[in-house]
Coordinates of C-alpha atoms and ligand atoms in Angstrom, one line a residue:
X1 CA -0.2 0.0 -0.4
X2 CA 1.5 3.4 -1.0
X3 CA 0.7 6.4 0.8
X4 CA 1.0 9.9 -0.1
X5 CA 1.9 11.6 3.5
X6 CA 1.6 15.6 4.1
X7 CA 2.7 17.6 7.1
X8 CA 2.3 21.1 7.2
X9 CA 2.3 21.7 11.4
X10 CA 5.0 24.2 11.9
X11 CA 7.3 25.7 9.7
X12 CA 8.4 22.5 7.3
X13 CA 6.6 21.9 4.4
X14 CA 7.0 18.2 3.7
X15 CA 5.9 15.1 1.3
X16 CA 6.7 12.0 1.6
X17 CA 5.2 8.7 -0.4
X18 CA 5.5 5.7 1.9
X19 CA 4.8 1.6 1.3
X20 CA 3.6 -0.2 3.7
X21 CA 4.6 2.1 6.2
X22 CA 8.5 1.4 6.0
X23 CA 9.8 1.6 2.9
X24 CA 10.5 5.3 1.6
X25 CA 10.0 5.8 -2.3
X26 CA 10.1 9.6 -1.3
X27 CA 10.9 12.2 1.7
X28 CA 10.8 15.8 0.9
X29 CA 11.1 18.5 3.7
X30 CA 11.2 22.2 2.7
X31 CA 12.2 23.9 5.7
X32 CA 11.4 28.0 6.4
X33 CA 14.3 28.0 8.9
X34 CA 16.1 30.5 7.0
X35 CA 12.9 33.1 6.8
X36 CA 11.9 32.3 10.5
X37 CA 15.6 32.5 11.5
X38 CA 15.5 36.5 10.6
X39 CA 12.5 37.0 13.3
X40 CA 14.2 34.6 15.8
X41 CA 11.4 32.2 15.8
X42 CA 8.1 31.0 13.8
X43 CA 6.0 33.6 12.5
X44 CA 2.5 31.4 12.1
X45 CA 1.2 34.0 9.2
X46 CA 4.3 33.6 7.6
X47 CA 4.0 30.2 8.2
X48 CA 0.7 29.6 6.4
X49 CA 1.7 32.0 3.7
X50 CA 5.2 29.8 2.8
X51 CA 3.4 26.6 2.9
X52 CA 0.9 28.3 0.0
X53 CA 3.8 28.7 -2.1
X54 CA 5.5 25.4 -1.6
X55 CA 3.1 22.8 -1.1
X56 CA 2.4 22.0 -4.6
X57 CA 6.2 21.9 -5.6
X58 CA 7.1 19.6 -2.8
X59 CA 4.0 17.5 -4.0
X60 CA 5.2 17.3 -7.3
X61 CA 8.8 16.3 -6.4
X62 CA 7.7 13.8 -3.7
X63 CA 5.3 12.0 -6.4
X64 CA 8.4 12.3 -9.3
X65 CA 11.1 11.4 -7.0
X66 CA 9.4 8.1 -5.8
X67 CA 8.6 7.9 -10.1
X68 CA 4.9 7.5 -9.7
X69 CA 2.4 9.2 -11.2
X70 CA -0.6 10.7 -8.9
X71 CA -3.1 7.1 -9.7
X72 CA -0.7 5.0 -8.0
X73 CA -1.1 6.7 -4.7
X74 CA -3.8 4.0 -2.5
X75 CA -4.4 6.6 0.3
X76 CA -3.4 10.0 1.2
X77 CA -2.5 11.3 5.3
X78 CA -2.5 13.7 6.4
X79 CA -1.2 16.1 10.0
X80 CA -4.0 17.0 11.4
X81 CA -3.1 18.7 14.4
X82 CA -1.8 19.4 16.9
X83 CA 0.1 22.1 15.3
X84 CA -0.2 26.1 14.3
X85 CA -3.8 25.9 13.1
X86 CA -3.4 28.3 9.7
X87 CA -0.2 25.8 8.8
X88 CA -2.1 22.8 9.1
X89 CA -5.1 24.1 7.0
X90 CA -2.9 24.2 4.0
X91 CA -1.5 20.7 4.4
X92 CA -5.5 19.3 5.0
X93 CA -7.0 21.4 1.9
X94 CA -4.5 19.6 -0.4
X95 CA -4.9 16.1 1.3
X96 CA -8.4 16.6 0.9
X97 CA -9.0 17.5 -2.8
X98 CA -6.1 15.2 -3.7
X99 CA -8.5 12.0 -2.0
X100 CA -11.5 13.7 -3.0
X101 CA -10.2 14.2 -6.7
X102 CA -8.5 10.6 -6.8
X103 CA -11.2 9.2 -4.8
X104 CA -8.8 7.5 -2.6
X105 CA -8.8 6.8 1.4
X106 CA -8.0 9.9 3.5
X107 CA -5.8 9.0 6.9
X108 CA -5.8 11.9 9.6
X109 CA -3.0 11.5 12.1
X110 CA -1.8 13.0 15.4
X111 CA 1.7 14.6 14.2
X112 CA 3.4 13.1 18.0
X113 CA 2.1 9.8 16.9
X114 CA 4.2 10.2 13.6
X115 CA 7.2 11.2 15.7
X116 CA 6.8 7.9 17.6
X117 CA 6.1 5.4 14.7
X118 CA 9.3 7.0 13.3
X119 CA 11.2 4.4 15.0
X120 CA 9.3 1.9 12.8
X121 CA 11.9 2.6 9.8
X122 CA 14.8 1.2 12.0
X123 CA 12.8 -1.6 14.3
X124 CA 9.8 -3.5 15.0
X125 CA 8.1 -2.0 17.6
X126 CA 7.3 -4.3 20.6
X127 CA 4.3 -3.7 23.3
X128 CA 4.4 -2.7 25.7
X129 CA 6.1 0.4 24.8
X130 CA 7.2 3.3 26.2
X131 CA 8.1 6.4 24.1
X132 CA 9.6 9.7 25.9
X133 CA 8.6 12.3 23.1
X134 CA 10.5 15.3 23.2
X135 CA 9.9 18.4 20.6
X136 CA 9.7 21.9 20.0
X137 CA 5.6 22.0 21.1
X138 CA 5.7 18.8 23.3
X139 CA 7.6 16.8 26.1
X140 CA 5.7 13.4 27.3
X141 CA 5.7 9.9 28.4
X142 CA 3.3 8.1 26.4
X143 CA 2.3 4.2 27.0
X144 CA 1.4 2.3 24.2
X145 CA -0.1 -0.6 26.1
X146 CA -0.2 -2.2 22.3
X147 CA 0.0 -1.0 18.6
X148 CA -2.2 2.8 18.1
X149 CA -3.2 3.1 21.7
X150 CA -1.8 6.1 23.1
X151 CA -1.9 6.9 27.4
X152 CA -0.1 10.0 28.1
X153 CA 1.4 9.5 31.7
X154 CA 3.2 12.6 32.2
X155 CA 3.6 16.3 30.2
X156 CA 5.3 19.1 30.5
X157 CA 3.2 21.8 33.1
X158 CA 5.0 24.6 31.1
X159 CA 7.1 24.8 28.5
X160 CA 8.0 22.1 26.0
X161 CA 12.0 20.7 26.1
X162 CA 12.7 22.2 22.5
X163 CA 10.8 25.5 23.3
X164 CA 13.3 25.6 26.5
X165 CA 16.2 25.3 24.5
X166 CA 15.0 27.7 21.8
X167 CA 14.6 30.1 24.5
X168 CA 17.4 29.7 26.6
X169 CA 19.6 30.2 23.1
X170 CA 17.7 33.3 22.2
X171 CA 18.8 35.1 25.7
X172 CA 22.3 33.3 24.8
X173 CA 22.4 35.7 21.4
X174 CA 22.3 32.4 19.5
X175 CA 19.9 32.4 16.2
X176 CA 16.8 30.1 15.9
X177 CA 16.4 27.1 16.1
X178 CA 18.9 27.0 19.0
X179 CA 18.6 23.3 20.3
X180 CA 21.5 22.3 17.5
X181 CA 23.7 24.9 18.4
X182 CA 23.6 24.6 22.4
X183 CA 24.2 20.5 21.6
X184 CA 27.5 21.6 19.5
X185 CA 28.8 24.3 22.3
X186 CA 28.0 22.0 25.3
X187 CA 30.0 19.6 23.5
X188 CA 32.8 22.2 24.7
X189 CA 31.7 23.3 28.5
X190 CA 32.5 21.7 31.5
X191 CA 30.3 21.7 35.1
X192 CA 31.2 25.1 36.0
X193 CA 27.3 27.0 36.8
X194 CA 25.1 24.9 39.0
X195 CA 21.3 25.3 38.0
X196 CA 18.2 24.3 40.0
X197 CA 16.6 20.7 40.1
X198 CA 13.0 20.8 38.8
X199 CA 9.8 19.9 41.1
X200 CA 6.6 18.7 39.9
X201 CA 3.5 17.1 41.8
X202 CA 3.2 14.1 39.3
X203 CA 6.5 12.6 39.2
X204 CA 5.8 11.9 35.5
X205 CA 5.4 15.4 34.8
X206 CA 7.9 17.9 33.6
X207 CA 9.0 21.6 33.8
X208 CA 11.4 23.6 32.5
X209 CA 9.9 27.2 33.2
X210 CA 12.0 27.6 36.3
X211 CA 15.2 26.5 34.6
X212 CA 14.9 29.3 31.9
X213 CA 14.4 31.7 34.8
X214 CA 17.5 30.5 36.5
X215 CA 19.6 30.4 33.7
X216 CA 18.5 34.4 32.6
X217 CA 19.2 34.9 36.0
X218 CA 22.7 33.7 36.0
X219 CA 23.2 35.5 33.0
X220 CA 22.5 38.8 34.2
X221 CA 24.6 37.7 37.5
X222 CA 27.7 36.8 35.3
X223 CA 27.3 39.3 32.5
X224 CA 30.9 40.6 32.2
X225 CA 32.3 37.1 32.4
X226 CA 29.7 34.7 30.7
X227 CA 31.5 31.5 29.6
X228 CA 28.7 30.6 26.9
X229 CA 30.1 26.8 26.7
X230 CA 30.1 26.2 30.3
X231 CA 26.5 27.7 30.8
X232 CA 25.0 25.3 27.4
X233 CA 26.7 22.3 29.7
X234 CA 24.8 23.4 32.8
X235 CA 21.7 24.0 31.1
X236 CA 21.4 20.7 28.6
X237 CA 22.6 18.5 31.8
X238 CA 20.1 19.9 34.0
X239 CA 17.3 19.3 31.4
X240 CA 18.6 15.7 30.2
X241 CA 18.9 15.2 33.7
X242 CA 14.9 16.0 34.1
X243 CA 14.2 13.6 31.0
X244 CA 15.7 10.7 32.0
X245 CA 14.8 10.6 35.5
X246 CA 11.0 10.5 34.8
X247 CA 11.4 8.2 32.1
X248 CA 13.8 5.8 34.8
X249 CA 10.7 6.6 36.7
X250 CA 8.2 5.2 34.1
X251 CA 10.2 2.4 33.2
X252 CA 10.4 1.3 37.2
X253 CA 6.8 2.0 37.5
X254 CA 5.8 -0.2 34.2
X255 CA 7.1 -3.4 32.8
X256 CA 7.1 -2.8 28.9
X257 CA 9.2 -4.9 26.3
X258 CA 10.1 -1.5 24.2
X259 CA 11.3 2.4 24.9
X260 CA 11.8 4.7 22.3
X261 CA 12.7 8.4 21.4
X262 CA 10.4 10.5 19.5
X263 CA 10.7 14.2 18.3
X264 CA 12.7 17.0 17.1
X265 CA 15.2 16.7 20.5
X266 CA 15.9 13.4 19.9
X267 CA 18.8 14.7 17.4
X268 CA 20.7 15.7 20.5
X269 CA 24.0 14.2 20.8
X270 CA 24.1 13.8 24.4
X271 CA 20.6 13.1 24.7
X272 CA 20.9 10.1 22.6
X273 CA 24.3 9.1 24.8
X274 CA 22.3 9.2 27.7
X275 CA 19.4 7.4 26.6
X276 CA 22.1 4.5 25.1
X277 CA 23.1 4.6 28.2
X278 CA 20.3 3.4 30.1
X279 CA 20.8 -0.1 28.5
X280 CA 23.0 -0.5 31.4
X281 CA 20.3 -0.3 33.9
X282 CA 17.3 -2.2 32.2
X283 CA 19.6 -4.8 30.4
X284 CA 16.3 -6.8 29.0
X285 CA 14.5 -3.6 27.1
X286 CA 14.5 -3.5 23.6
X287 CA 16.0 0.6 23.3
X288 CA 15.6 2.4 19.9
X289 CA 16.9 6.0 19.1
X290 CA 15.2 7.4 15.7
X291 CA 17.9 8.0 13.0
X292 CA 18.6 11.2 12.6
X293 CA 16.8 11.8 9.4
X294 CA 13.6 11.1 10.5
X295 CA 13.7 13.2 14.4
X296 CA 12.9 16.7 13.2
X297 CA 9.8 17.0 11.4
X298 CA 9.1 15.4 8.2
X299 CA 6.4 13.4 6.6
X300 CA 8.0 10.0 6.1
X301 CA 6.9 9.2 10.2
X302 CA 3.4 10.2 8.8
X303 CA 3.6 8.2 6.3
X304 CA 4.5 5.3 8.5
X305 CA 2.0 5.7 11.2
X306 CA -0.8 6.0 8.9
X307 CA -0.3 2.7 7.7
X308 CA -0.9 1.3 11.0
X309 CA -3.8 3.8 11.5
X310 CA -5.4 2.5 8.2
X311 CA -5.0 -1.0 9.6
X312 CA -7.0 0.2 12.8
X313 CA -9.6 1.9 10.8
X314 CA -8.9 5.3 10.9
X315 CA -10.6 7.2 8.1
X316 CA -11.3 11.0 7.2
X317 CA -13.8 12.5 5.6
X318 CA -14.1 16.0 3.8
X319 CA -15.7 18.1 6.9
X320 CA -12.5 16.8 8.4
X321 CA -10.6 20.4 10.0
X322 CA -7.1 21.0 11.0
X323 CA -7.1 20.9 14.8
X324 CA -4.6 22.4 16.6
X325 CA -5.3 20.8 20.3
X326 CA -6.3 17.6 18.7
X327 CA -5.7 14.8 21.3
X328 CA -4.7 10.8 21.1
X329 CA -6.0 8.8 19.2
Ligands
KG4_1 O1 9.8 17.7 16.9 P1 10.8 19.2 15.9 O2 11.0 19.2 14.5 O3 9.3 20.4 15.8 C1 7.9 19.7 16.5 O4 7.1 19.1 16.4 O5 8.0 20.5 17.8 O6 10.8 19.3 17.1 C2 12.0 21.1 16.9 C3 13.1 21.3 18.2 C4 13.2 22.5 18.4 O7 13.0 23.3 19.4 C5 15.2 22.3 17.9 O8 15.6 23.6 18.7 C6 15.2 21.1 18.8 O9 13.8 20.1 18.2 N1 16.0 20.8 18.4 C7 17.0 20.1 19.4 C8 18.0 19.9 18.2 N2 17.9 19.9 16.8 C9 16.4 20.3 17.0 N3 17.0 20.3 20.5 C10 18.5 20.3 21.1 N4 19.4 19.6 20.5 C11 19.6 18.8 18.8 N5 20.2 19.1 18.2
ZN2 ZN1 7.7 17.6 15.9

């Protein structure tokens, strides 16, 4: 089954053609990062305008790279939410039009389920499965007792982890998106600054805004002799300690067969090291880290989960609309 998947939830216009949920026939991502970097972050109105300019071009490129014609596509998958409403709408209109014109099924997808199922490109998923979702908009521990069944065990009470990376990078004078830059800078840093430990009521929830304020205070205090690499190191260790600690609590509480990392921050080199190190504490646990090419937003992951969703009977009709606050299926 060949699925044409479209993803426009934030600042990437992306289309992929995926066969049977695993074989990537094409995966085209047109990033708007350069445009948004000039503003220091994503401007929603600008993002939706660029999606409108790019969507047909990206679609054509995905079809031609896969060496197919639109008639050879069996279904159209689309990110319905969460995300920026104007950006989501552009992809949804495109997918609805294609599904109607070619008379093929439409599969509405929750963006985060795509990040989780991106791991399917490198491993068979086993259930029960625990996913640590770390992206620009989400920080969650998600339990899948069985295939395509999602239960949120804990989530952020304020900022998402990627958002915290980007905000701290911004106050350090680094350009958008700051996550990859802090990742690089922290490699040269030493443990010279101390940041407070985060407290949350539910032990599986996350909170990053206190850390962000502590970084701001630290910058103000050390204005004249601030060591950027040491600050990046301190911030990154504090953030990653938090997510690894919460992951361990969940792993101890729920007996799962498989643990996967998911979302844009899964590209972080130190987090990948820390997750690999979990193998020592949980030798029987299967652990999967998504390959770098499918960590940040793309449509291949939407095509991967859409195949699973389709087999679970998920269908959309032409009345579906963008849902910025969409819940898991
Ligand atoms: O999943 P994603 O592409 O978009 C959302 O669904 O939100 O995640 C984007 C986020 C951004 O905040 C970006 O700074 C962060 O992922 N990110 C990183 C790294 N690469 C991307 N954060 C830390 N280290 C990285 N290497
Ligand atoms: Zn994402």
